[in-house]
Short mmCIF file of C-alpha atoms in Angstrom, two decimals:
data_model
loop_
_atom_site.label_atom_id
_atom_site.label_comp_id
_atom_site.label_asym_id
_atom_site.label_seq_id
_atom_site.Cartn_x
_atom_site.Cartn_y
_atom_site.Cartn_z
CA MET A 95 -2.58 -22.13 7.73
CA LYS A 96 -4.00 -18.84 9.06
CA ILE A 97 -1.37 -16.17 9.02
CA GLY A 98 -1.58 -12.75 10.63
CA PHE A 99 0.30 -9.57 9.64
CA TYR A 100 1.14 -6.45 11.55
CA GLY A 101 3.14 -3.72 10.12
CA ASN A 102 3.43 -2.68 6.49
CA ALA A 103 6.41 -0.65 5.48
CA ASN A 104 6.31 0.23 1.93
CA ASN A 105 3.69 -2.49 1.44
CA TYR A 106 6.49 -4.99 1.47
CA PRO A 107 4.49 -7.25 4.01
CA PHE A 108 1.36 -6.88 2.12
CA MET A 109 3.02 -8.11 -1.15
CA LEU A 110 4.10 -11.25 0.82
CA ALA A 111 0.67 -11.64 2.22
CA LEU A 112 -0.94 -11.81 -1.24
CA ALA A 113 1.71 -14.35 -2.24
CA LEU A 114 0.81 -16.65 0.62
CA GLN A 115 -2.91 -15.97 -0.15
CA ARG A 116 -2.47 -17.22 -3.54
CA GLN A 117 -0.77 -20.31 -2.13
CA GLY A 118 -3.75 -21.31 -0.28
CA HIS A 119 -3.10 -19.74 3.24
CA GLU A 120 -5.90 -17.73 5.05
CA ILE A 121 -4.64 -14.16 5.77
CA LEU A 122 -5.55 -11.58 8.48
CA PHE A 123 -3.89 -8.23 7.80
CA ILE A 124 -3.81 -5.54 10.11
CA VAL A 125 -3.25 -1.79 8.62
CA SER A 126 -1.78 0.22 11.50
CA SER A 127 -0.53 3.41 9.67
CA ARG A 128 -2.21 6.22 7.77
CA HIS A 129 0.88 7.01 5.81
CA ALA A 130 -0.10 6.33 2.14
CA LEU A 131 3.14 4.22 1.38
CA ASN A 132 2.02 1.84 4.06
CA ARG A 133 -1.48 1.20 3.00
CA PRO A 134 -2.56 -1.46 0.50
CA GLU A 135 -4.81 0.85 -1.66
CA PHE A 136 -1.75 3.02 -2.27
CA ARG A 137 -0.13 0.23 -4.18
CA TYR A 138 -2.91 -2.09 -5.37
CA ASP A 139 -5.81 -0.36 -7.27
CA TYR A 140 -8.09 -3.40 -6.93
CA ILE A 141 -8.00 -3.42 -3.05
CA PRO A 142 -11.47 -1.56 -2.17
CA ARG A 143 -12.31 0.82 0.63
CA PRO A 144 -13.76 -0.13 2.94
CA TYR A 145 -11.48 -3.10 3.06
CA PRO A 146 -12.58 -6.74 2.59
CA GLY A 147 -13.05 -8.71 5.70
CA TRP A 148 -9.60 -10.08 5.94
CA ILE A 149 -8.01 -6.53 6.32
CA TYR A 150 -8.51 -4.58 9.53
CA ASP A 151 -7.84 -0.90 9.50
CA LEU A 152 -6.85 -0.02 13.00
CA SER A 153 -4.92 3.03 12.08
CA SER A 154 -5.35 6.54 14.02
CA PRO A 155 -3.67 9.97 13.94
CA PHE A 156 -1.40 8.76 16.80
CA ARG A 157 1.45 6.94 15.13
CA TRP A 158 2.24 4.90 18.24
CA GLN A 159 -1.04 4.07 19.61
CA PHE A 160 -0.43 0.47 19.98
CA LEU A 161 2.53 0.78 22.38
CA VAL A 162 0.54 2.60 24.89
CA PRO A 163 -0.43 0.00 27.56
CA GLY A 164 -4.18 -0.93 27.51
CA ILE A 165 -5.17 1.20 24.49
CA GLY A 166 -4.70 -0.68 21.09
CA GLY A 167 -2.04 -3.29 21.74
CA GLN A 168 -4.52 -5.76 23.37
CA ARG A 169 -6.64 -5.55 20.27
CA VAL A 170 -3.85 -6.21 17.89
CA CYS A 171 -2.67 -9.15 19.93
CA SER A 172 -6.16 -10.71 20.24
CA LEU A 173 -6.60 -10.54 16.48
CA LEU A 174 -3.28 -12.20 15.87
CA ASN A 175 -3.77 -14.75 18.47
CA THR A 176 -6.72 -16.03 16.31
CA CYS A 177 -4.02 -17.15 13.81
CA ASP A 178 -1.46 -19.98 13.60
CA LEU A 179 1.50 -17.73 12.91
CA ALA A 180 2.21 -13.88 12.87
CA LEU A 181 4.32 -11.99 10.93
CA LEU A 182 5.61 -8.66 12.35
CA ASN A 183 6.90 -5.64 10.76
CA GLU A 184 7.67 -2.01 11.83
CA GLU A 185 6.84 -1.74 15.72
CA GLY A 186 5.22 -5.12 15.53
CA PRO A 187 7.97 -6.95 17.26
CA ALA A 188 7.45 -4.73 20.49
CA LEU A 189 3.95 -6.20 20.64
CA ALA A 190 5.26 -9.86 20.59
CA GLY A 191 5.14 -10.25 24.35
CA GLY A 192 1.17 -10.30 24.12
CA LEU A 193 1.22 -13.24 21.59
CA LYS A 194 0.47 -16.82 22.35
CA ILE A 195 1.38 -18.09 19.04
CA PRO A 196 4.83 -18.24 17.17
CA TYR A 197 5.89 -15.57 15.02
CA ILE A 198 8.32 -14.30 12.30
CA VAL A 199 9.77 -10.77 12.11
CA LEU A 200 10.04 -9.03 8.85
CA LEU A 201 12.74 -6.44 9.15
CA THR A 202 12.94 -3.65 6.47
CA GLY A 203 15.06 -1.02 7.91
CA SER A 204 13.99 1.46 10.52
CA ASP A 205 12.28 -1.30 12.59
CA LEU A 206 15.79 -2.70 13.37
CA GLU A 207 18.22 0.31 12.85
CA ILE A 208 16.15 2.87 14.72
CA PHE A 209 13.42 1.28 16.79
CA ALA A 210 15.79 -1.41 18.16
CA ASP A 211 18.76 0.73 18.72
CA PRO A 212 18.98 2.30 22.02
CA ALA A 213 21.47 5.19 20.67
CA LYS A 214 18.61 6.09 18.33
CA ALA A 215 15.72 6.41 20.72
CA ALA A 216 15.75 10.13 21.06
CA THR A 217 15.48 10.52 17.24
CA LEU A 218 12.01 9.09 17.57
CA LYS A 219 10.50 11.82 19.64
CA PRO A 220 9.36 14.27 16.98
CA GLN A 221 7.67 11.31 15.10
CA LEU A 222 5.50 10.43 18.07
CA PHE A 223 2.85 12.64 16.68
CA ALA A 224 2.41 13.08 12.80
CA ARG A 225 0.91 16.54 13.16
CA PRO A 226 0.63 19.42 13.88
CA ALA A 227 4.13 20.82 14.03
CA TRP A 228 3.73 22.15 17.71
CA LEU A 229 2.72 18.63 18.81
CA ARG A 230 5.85 17.20 17.17
CA ALA A 231 7.86 19.82 18.99
CA ALA A 232 6.26 18.92 22.35
CA GLY A 233 6.99 15.38 21.75
CA ARG A 234 10.67 16.37 21.34
CA ALA A 235 10.65 18.43 24.36
CA LEU A 236 8.48 16.60 26.78
CA VAL A 237 8.73 12.78 26.07
CA PRO A 238 11.50 11.24 28.20
CA THR A 239 13.93 8.95 26.30
CA ARG A 240 13.62 6.37 28.88
CA LEU A 241 9.94 6.12 28.08
CA ILE A 242 10.69 5.19 24.31
CA HIS A 243 13.28 2.78 25.66
CA ARG A 244 10.58 1.11 27.93
CA GLN A 245 7.78 1.07 25.37
CA LEU A 246 9.61 0.46 22.13
CA THR A 247 13.27 -0.14 22.11
CA GLU A 248 13.55 -2.76 24.76
CA PRO A 249 10.35 -4.67 23.73
CA GLN A 250 11.30 -4.40 19.99
CA ARG A 251 14.68 -6.02 20.82
CA ALA A 252 13.01 -8.74 22.86
CA GLY A 253 10.66 -9.43 20.16
CA ILE A 254 13.28 -9.73 17.44
CA ARG A 255 15.19 -12.01 19.89
CA GLY A 256 12.17 -14.29 20.52
CA ALA A 257 11.12 -14.78 16.81
CA ARG A 258 11.28 -18.22 15.35
CA LEU A 259 12.62 -16.45 12.19
CA VAL A 260 14.04 -13.14 11.28
CA THR A 261 14.07 -11.96 7.56
CA TYR A 262 16.67 -9.55 6.80
CA LEU A 263 19.34 -8.73 4.21
CA ALA A 264 22.28 -10.97 3.45
CA ARG A 265 25.15 -10.47 6.04
CA GLY A 266 27.57 -7.87 4.99
CA LEU A 267 25.00 -5.56 3.08
CA ILE A 268 24.23 -3.40 6.17
CA PRO A 269 26.97 -3.80 8.75
CA ASN A 270 25.07 -1.73 11.40
CA GLY A 271 22.15 -3.97 10.94
CA ASP A 272 24.40 -7.09 11.37
CA ARG A 273 25.89 -5.64 14.42
CA LEU A 274 22.48 -4.95 15.99
CA LEU A 275 21.13 -8.52 15.24
CA ASP A 276 24.22 -9.84 16.74
CA GLU A 277 24.04 -7.58 19.77
CA ILE A 278 20.35 -8.61 20.16
CA GLY A 279 21.20 -12.35 20.09
CA THR A 280 19.56 -13.30 16.80
CA SER A 281 21.48 -16.50 15.47
CA GLU A 282 22.31 -17.33 12.01
CA VAL A 283 19.69 -20.28 12.15
CA GLN A 284 17.06 -17.65 12.83
CA ARG A 285 18.02 -15.23 9.89
CA VAL A 286 16.55 -15.62 6.50
CA PHE A 287 17.61 -13.50 3.48
CA LEU A 288 14.42 -12.40 1.89
CA LEU A 289 13.75 -9.75 -0.93
CA GLN A 290 10.80 -9.74 -3.31
CA ALA A 291 9.19 -8.19 -6.24
CA ASP A 292 5.52 -8.37 -7.29
CA LEU A 293 5.39 -9.87 -10.90
CA GLU A 294 1.59 -9.81 -10.87
CA ILE A 295 1.50 -6.07 -11.16
CA ASN A 296 4.81 -5.60 -13.04
CA PRO A 297 4.57 -7.34 -16.25
CA LEU A 298 7.30 -7.27 -18.97
CA VAL A 299 6.55 -4.15 -21.23
CA ALA A 300 8.10 -3.45 -24.58
CA PRO A 301 10.50 -0.64 -24.39
CA PRO A 302 9.11 2.71 -25.44
CA ASP A 303 9.75 4.73 -28.54
CA ASN A 304 10.85 7.86 -26.94
CA PRO A 305 12.57 10.60 -29.31
CA VAL A 306 14.75 11.51 -26.48
CA VAL A 307 16.21 8.77 -24.04
CA ARG A 308 14.02 8.98 -20.90
CA ILE A 309 15.72 8.50 -17.45
CA PHE A 310 13.61 7.91 -14.22
CA CYS A 311 15.19 7.90 -10.74
CA LEU A 312 13.02 5.85 -8.30
CA ALA A 313 15.32 6.51 -5.43
CA ARG A 314 14.61 9.29 -2.78
CA LEU A 315 16.86 12.27 -3.08
CA THR A 316 18.62 11.68 0.04
CA TRP A 317 22.47 12.03 -0.08
CA LYS A 318 23.69 14.23 2.84
CA PRO A 319 24.53 12.97 6.28
CA GLU A 320 21.83 13.98 8.69
CA PRO A 321 21.04 12.69 12.22
CA GLY A 322 18.45 10.02 12.33
CA LEU A 323 19.22 8.56 9.06
CA VAL A 324 20.52 4.94 8.59
CA ALA A 325 22.52 3.45 5.72
CA LEU A 326 19.47 2.34 3.76
CA ASP A 327 18.26 5.91 3.66
CA TYR A 328 21.30 7.35 1.70
CA LYS A 329 20.72 6.82 -2.01
CA GLY A 330 23.94 8.55 -3.62
CA SER A 331 21.70 10.94 -5.62
CA ASP A 332 24.53 13.31 -6.02
CA ARG A 333 26.65 10.75 -7.63
CA MET A 334 23.85 10.03 -10.19
CA ILE A 335 23.61 13.87 -10.90
CA HIS A 336 27.48 14.12 -11.48
CA GLY A 337 27.41 11.15 -13.74
CA LEU A 338 24.55 12.69 -15.72
CA ALA A 339 26.51 15.96 -15.97
CA LEU A 340 29.66 14.03 -17.10
CA PHE A 341 27.75 12.34 -19.83
CA TRP A 342 26.38 15.66 -20.97
CA ARG A 343 29.79 17.31 -21.00
CA LYS A 344 31.34 14.65 -23.01
CA HIS A 345 28.74 13.90 -25.62
CA ARG A 346 26.37 16.91 -25.57
CA GLN A 347 23.49 14.45 -25.88
CA ARG A 348 20.28 15.78 -24.03
CA LEU A 349 18.25 13.34 -21.91
CA ASP A 350 14.82 13.47 -20.42
CA ILE A 351 15.56 13.08 -16.72
CA ARG A 352 12.55 12.63 -14.39
CA LEU A 353 13.05 13.30 -10.75
CA VAL A 354 10.50 13.09 -7.92
CA ARG A 355 10.32 15.63 -5.27
CA LYS A 356 10.87 13.04 -2.38
CA GLY A 357 13.71 12.87 -0.06
CA ARG A 358 15.60 15.03 2.44
CA HIS A 359 17.61 16.94 -0.11
CA VAL A 360 15.27 17.99 -3.06
CA VAL A 361 16.44 21.63 -2.68
CA GLU A 362 20.19 20.70 -2.69
CA THR A 363 19.59 18.53 -5.77
CA GLU A 364 18.01 21.31 -7.60
CA GLN A 365 21.03 23.53 -6.74
CA LEU A 366 23.37 20.88 -7.80
CA LEU A 367 21.61 20.49 -11.16
CA ALA A 368 21.67 24.15 -11.81
CA GLU A 369 25.53 24.26 -10.94
CA LEU A 370 26.11 21.43 -13.36
CA GLY A 371 24.07 22.89 -16.30
CA LEU A 372 21.50 19.93 -16.27
CA ALA A 373 18.44 21.89 -14.90
CA ASP A 374 16.67 22.29 -18.31
CA GLN A 375 16.94 18.61 -18.87
CA VAL A 376 14.92 17.76 -15.75
CA THR A 377 11.20 17.15 -15.37
CA TRP A 378 10.15 17.36 -11.82
CA LEU A 379 7.34 15.14 -10.47
CA ASP A 380 5.40 15.51 -7.24
CA GLU A 381 5.14 12.41 -4.99
CA LEU A 382 3.73 9.51 -6.88
CA THR A 383 1.42 6.68 -5.94
CA GLN A 384 3.02 3.18 -6.57
CA THR A 385 0.87 2.71 -9.54
CA GLN A 386 2.28 5.89 -11.04
CA VAL A 387 5.75 4.66 -10.25
CA ARG A 388 5.09 1.47 -12.32
CA GLU A 389 3.78 3.83 -15.15
CA GLU A 390 6.94 5.81 -15.07
CA TYR A 391 9.08 2.43 -15.38
CA GLN A 392 7.11 1.54 -18.39
CA ALA A 393 7.53 4.87 -20.04
CA SER A 394 11.38 5.17 -19.33
CA ASP A 395 14.33 3.81 -21.20
CA ILE A 396 16.60 3.48 -18.19
CA VAL A 397 16.07 3.59 -14.37
CA PHE A 398 18.19 4.76 -11.60
CA ASP A 399 18.21 3.19 -8.19
CA GLN A 400 20.63 3.82 -5.09
CA LEU A 401 24.24 4.35 -5.85
CA ASP A 402 25.38 4.50 -2.11
CA ARG A 403 26.07 1.52 0.28
CA GLY A 404 22.44 0.58 0.48
CA VAL A 405 20.58 -2.21 -1.31
CA VAL A 406 18.68 -2.69 -4.64
CA ALA A 407 15.41 -4.05 -3.37
CA MET A 408 11.77 -3.75 -4.12
CA GLY A 409 11.66 -0.86 -6.35
CA GLY A 410 14.64 -1.57 -8.28
CA PHE A 411 13.66 -5.24 -8.81
CA GLU A 412 10.22 -4.26 -10.03
CA ALA A 413 11.88 -1.83 -12.66
CA MET A 414 13.88 -4.72 -13.69
CA ALA A 415 10.80 -6.87 -13.91
CA THR A 416 9.34 -4.54 -16.30
CA GLY A 417 12.25 -4.99 -18.62
CA ARG A 418 14.26 -1.74 -17.98
CA PRO A 419 17.92 -1.55 -17.45
CA LEU A 420 18.71 -0.48 -13.93
CA ILE A 421 21.77 1.68 -13.08
CA ALA A 422 22.59 1.17 -9.41
CA ASN A 423 25.06 -0.11 -6.93
CA GLY A 424 23.96 -3.72 -6.85
CA ARG A 425 26.53 -4.70 -4.29
CA PRO A 426 27.62 -7.59 -6.42
CA GLU A 427 30.46 -8.70 -4.03
CA ILE A 428 27.84 -9.78 -1.57
CA MET A 429 24.68 -10.56 -3.57
CA GLU A 430 26.39 -12.99 -6.12
CA ALA A 431 27.39 -15.05 -3.26
CA ALA A 432 24.15 -14.82 -1.52
CA ILE A 433 22.10 -15.74 -4.67
CA GLY A 434 24.52 -17.84 -6.46
CA ALA A 435 24.19 -16.01 -9.85
CA PRO A 436 25.36 -12.55 -11.09
CA ALA A 437 22.70 -9.78 -11.63
CA PRO A 438 22.33 -7.96 -14.73
CA ILE A 439 22.39 -4.57 -12.92
CA CYS A 440 24.32 -1.85 -14.71
CA GLN A 441 26.76 -1.63 -11.86
CA ALA A 442 27.71 1.99 -10.74
CA SER A 443 28.65 3.61 -7.42
CA THR A 444 30.55 6.57 -8.79
CA ALA A 445 29.93 9.44 -11.29
CA GLU A 446 32.41 7.81 -13.72
CA GLU A 447 30.64 4.53 -13.64
CA VAL A 448 27.38 6.20 -14.12
CA CYS A 449 28.63 7.91 -17.28
CA LEU A 450 30.15 4.65 -18.61
CA GLN A 451 26.78 2.86 -18.11
CA LEU A 452 24.94 5.73 -20.00
CA GLU A 453 27.61 5.59 -22.76
CA ARG A 454 26.66 1.74 -23.14
CA LEU A 455 22.88 2.13 -23.01
CA VAL A 456 21.81 5.65 -24.37
CA PRO A 457 23.07 5.19 -28.06
CA SER A 458 21.71 1.61 -28.41
CA ARG A 459 18.13 0.51 -28.06
CA ASP A 460 19.25 -3.05 -28.70
CA ALA A 461 21.63 -2.95 -25.65
CA ARG A 462 18.83 -1.52 -23.38
CA ASP A 463 16.44 -4.35 -24.68
CA ALA A 464 18.96 -7.07 -24.02
CA VAL A 465 19.70 -5.78 -20.47
CA GLY A 466 15.85 -5.39 -19.86
CA ARG A 467 15.13 -8.80 -20.86
CA ALA A 468 17.92 -10.32 -18.80
CA SER A 469 16.68 -8.35 -15.86
CA ARG A 470 13.29 -9.85 -16.27
CA LYS A 471 14.47 -13.34 -16.26
CA TYR A 472 16.73 -12.70 -13.36
CA ILE A 473 13.79 -11.42 -11.13
CA GLU A 474 11.52 -14.16 -12.28
CA ALA A 475 14.34 -16.78 -11.15
CA TYR A 476 15.24 -15.26 -7.83
CA PHE A 477 12.95 -12.50 -6.41
CA SER A 478 9.42 -13.05 -7.28
CA SER A 479 6.96 -12.58 -4.38
CA ASP A 480 5.74 -16.12 -4.89
CA ALA A 481 9.08 -17.48 -4.86
CA ALA A 482 9.75 -15.56 -1.57
CA ALA A 483 6.65 -16.86 0.06
CA ARG A 484 7.64 -20.37 -0.79
CA ARG A 485 11.15 -19.81 0.64
CA LEU A 486 9.85 -18.32 3.79
CA MET A 487 7.38 -21.20 4.51
CA ASP A 488 10.04 -23.70 3.58
CA ALA A 489 12.38 -22.12 6.24
CA TRP A 490 9.46 -22.05 8.74
CA THR A 491 8.86 -25.83 8.28
CA ARG A 492 12.72 -26.50 8.77
CA SER A 493 12.70 -24.26 11.87
CA GLY A 494 10.34 -26.42 13.63
CA GLN A 495 12.71 -29.28 13.29
CA HIS A 496 15.56 -27.75 15.17
#
C-alpha cells in the first residue's frame, strides 16, 4: 500500500512512517514546516539533505501557506492523491476536502485543542508569520478571527469528522480533547489510542557510572497558566523543583541536575531554583537536538517527565526504552485500564511524591537498574513504533468492514 503523510509534529508521524516502511509499505512524506522539531533530519542523523525521493520538502517561511486558497494546498492534495491512504497531522485535516482517497487523522495536541477549537482561533494570529516580530504583531492586529475560522478551524473540524480513523489519547487523559472530539462528532468506532517510541534509535544502554547521581528533565519548563496553552503544555516543572529541594533539605545529598532552556517559564524556574537553594546543583543546557536528548538519557541516572495532568508520551517512553527510571505522572488510573498492564513509571504528581521516588532511587544503583530494565520491557511490549504501526493498520482493516 502507498501511504502519504502530511504534518510532522515533533517527528511523531515520521516515526510511524518509518515503521510502516519497514513493514513493506511505500511512503510519500511531505515536510511542511521549517521548525527543527518537525523536520526528519533533526531527529534522524541518517536522513540526508537533500532528502531522498520519497520525502518532499514543501516548507516555506509562511507557516500557513497551504491554507491559502490556490497556493500550496492543491500541490499537497495532488501528491497525496497518488497514494492509497493519507495520514494527516497538524493542519493536515483542514486540507482533507481536496482528497480523493481515504485518510486517517493523527492528533498530537494543538491540531485538536487549538486548531479545531473555535474559542482558540484568535490565539493563532501571532503564529501566522514566524518572523520578524513586527509581522507577527501585524497578524495579531490585522487578520480577522473569522478568516482563521473559515480557513482553518472549520475545515479542521470537518476533516477530523470525515476521517476513517482518528488516533488520539485514551479517553479521560485529556478531558478537553474528549469534549472537542465529541462536539465535532467523532465516534468511539473512529478513535484509536496510539502512542509510540522508536526502539531502533533508543537501544537499552547500561547505567552510567556517575560520581554524583545525574538527573535530566526532558519536559519543557512550562508550568504557569497562560493564554493559548492547553493541558498537554503544562509540565508541572515547579513540582519537580520543589521535590528536588525537599530531598536536598532532608538528606543534604547533592545531585547533578540538568535542565534545558526550553519552555515558557525558564526565567521563573531559575528564580525558583535560587529561592530554594538549588541553583548551584543545576547545569543549564541550550535547546538540544533530538540526538542530543537521547545522549542525555544515556548519560543520566534518572529522568523526569511531566508531573501535571498531561501524558507521558514519546520522550518519556524513549527514556524508559534506554533503561532509565522515569519519574512522572503516568496517569495510572487511566493508562492501566487502556493498556491492561501497570507501568513501571515512578509515579509522582506532587513535590512529596517526587522526594519519595528520589529517596528510593538515588541511594541504590540496583534499584535504578531494576526499574530501568522493567521500563525497557514495558516499552517493547506495548509502545514500540513497529507495534503501533501494526495496531493502526489492523484498525484500518477493521474499519473497512463496518
